[in-house]
C-alpha cells in the first residue's frame, strides 16, 4: 500500500525522496525492518495474550533432558511469524503482482491449517490435533492452486533467447550479449533450474517423452504432481524439524536469505544473463516478500531461542515450510530444495527410516528395532547427551554450508 502511495506522490507532486520506493532493494530492507519491529515489539504482547488465555504446550514425557520444564509454554506463536510476513508485504510490495498474490494465499492458507491443528490440540484437549489426512488434503489443495496458476496465468513467464521466425505472439526484445546481438521473448514454459547440470534447465514437458507422440498433453499432470510432492514434503519437513528451541526458525531464516538472493538474480536481466541462468520477468517483488519472511523468522527467534518463551506450533511450521516450497517453485529453483533444505530432508528421512525399520524388524523378528535412539534426528542427539542449544547451533552451521553450496550451483555445473 505504501508503494502505491509514494509512487502517486512522486508522480504527481515530485516530493523529494518518494522515488526511493521504486527500488526493490529499498523496499526489501524496509520489509525486513518492519517485520523485525512487528515480531519483536508486538510479539511480546501476543505472547502475553496467549499466556493469559492459557494457550500452553502439552508435553509428552519422552525422557529428554529439560523437556518437562517446557510444559505450559505458550504455543500458536506462528501467528507472530504470519503477521511479521503479511504486514510488511502489504505495505511494501506490489499487491497486483501475481507472485505476491500467490505467496499471500500460501501464507494464509497453510497458516490457517496449522492454526486449526493447534486449536484442536489446545482447546479441544486432543493431543493428535487435526487428522493427518486433512492436513494432506489442505496441502494438496494449495498445490493445485499454485500449479494451475503457474501453468495458465499470463503474467507467469520466463524469458528465453529466440531466433526468427518466432513461435509465440509476444513482444521481442533486442539485447547485446558482449558483441553478439540476441533476441529474447517472454514465453509460457514448464522449465525449471537443474542444479549441477551443464545446460542448467529441466523441462517438465519432456518427462513423458518416452510415451511417443502426444505426450505433451500430460504436461500439466506431471507439473502438478511435482508441485504437490514438493509442497507437502517441505511443509511437513519443516513441521518435523520444529522440535527444539530455535531449530526450525533459524534454519528457515537461513533458507530465506538464500531464496532472496536467488530471487534477486533471477529477476535481474543483467545478472541472470551474466550467470547464464533463467530470467523470470515480474518476479522481483518476491524479493520484498523474502525480506518480510527473513525478518519474521529472525524476529521470532528473539523469543523462540533457548530457552523458548513461545513455540510456533503447526501454525508457524506448516506455513514457513509451505512458503519456502512455493517460493522456490515461483523462482523455478525447486529442484535445489533437497540441497537448500537439507536439514528438513535429514529430519524427515530420519523419521521415515526409524518407522520403516521398526515395522520391518517387528514383522521379521517379532521385536521392533531402531536406527536412531529417537527420531527425528535432533532428538537422537539429545538422547546422546548433547545440549539442545549446541544441537541447534550445529544444525544452523550445516544449514549455512548448504545455503552457500546452493548459491554456488548457479555456476558449478
PDB file of C-alpha atoms in Angstrom, residues 57-72 127 370 373-375 379 382-383:
ATOM      1  CA  UNK A  57       2.050 -26.560  25.061  1.00  0.00           C
ATOM      2  CA  UNK A  58       1.178 -30.047  26.270  1.00  0.00           C
ATOM      3  CA  UNK A  59       4.427 -32.004  26.547  1.00  0.00           C
ATOM      4  CA  UNK A  60       4.655 -35.800  26.487  1.00  0.00           C
ATOM      5  CA  UNK A  61       7.414 -37.237  28.648  1.00  0.00           C
ATOM      6  CA  UNK A  62       9.915 -38.713  26.174  1.00  0.00           C
ATOM      7  CA  UNK A  63      12.752 -38.860  28.674  1.00  0.00           C
ATOM      8  CA  UNK A  64      14.600 -35.872  27.204  1.00  0.00           C
ATOM      9  CA  UNK A  65      16.589 -33.548  29.457  1.00  0.00           C
ATOM     10  CA  UNK A  66      14.709 -30.348  30.304  1.00  0.00           C
ATOM     11  CA  UNK A  67      11.670 -31.421  28.318  1.00  0.00           C
ATOM     12  CA  UNK A  68       9.066 -31.313  31.069  1.00  0.00           C
ATOM     13  CA  UNK A  69      10.137 -27.791  32.032  1.00  0.00           C
ATOM     14  CA  UNK A  70       8.651 -26.618  28.735  1.00  0.00           C
ATOM     15  CA  UNK A  71       5.138 -27.688  29.691  1.00  0.00           C
ATOM     16  CA  UNK A  72       2.786 -24.721  29.627  1.00  0.00           C
ATOM     17  CA  UNK A 127      -3.114 -34.333  21.544  1.00  0.00           C
ATOM     18  CA  UNK A 370      15.570 -48.744  15.907  1.00  0.00           C
ATOM     19  CA  UNK A 373      17.925 -43.564  19.705  1.00  0.00           C
ATOM     20  CA  UNK A 374      14.924 -41.391  18.878  1.00  0.00           C
ATOM     21  CA  UNK A 375      13.545 -39.696  15.793  1.00  0.00           C
ATOM     22  CA  UNK A 379      16.110 -35.972  19.457  1.00  0.00           C
ATOM     23  CA  UNK A 382      19.561 -35.118  22.707  1.00  0.00           C
ATOM     24  CA  UNK A 383      19.472 -38.753  23.787  1.00  0.00           C
TER      25      UNK A 383
END
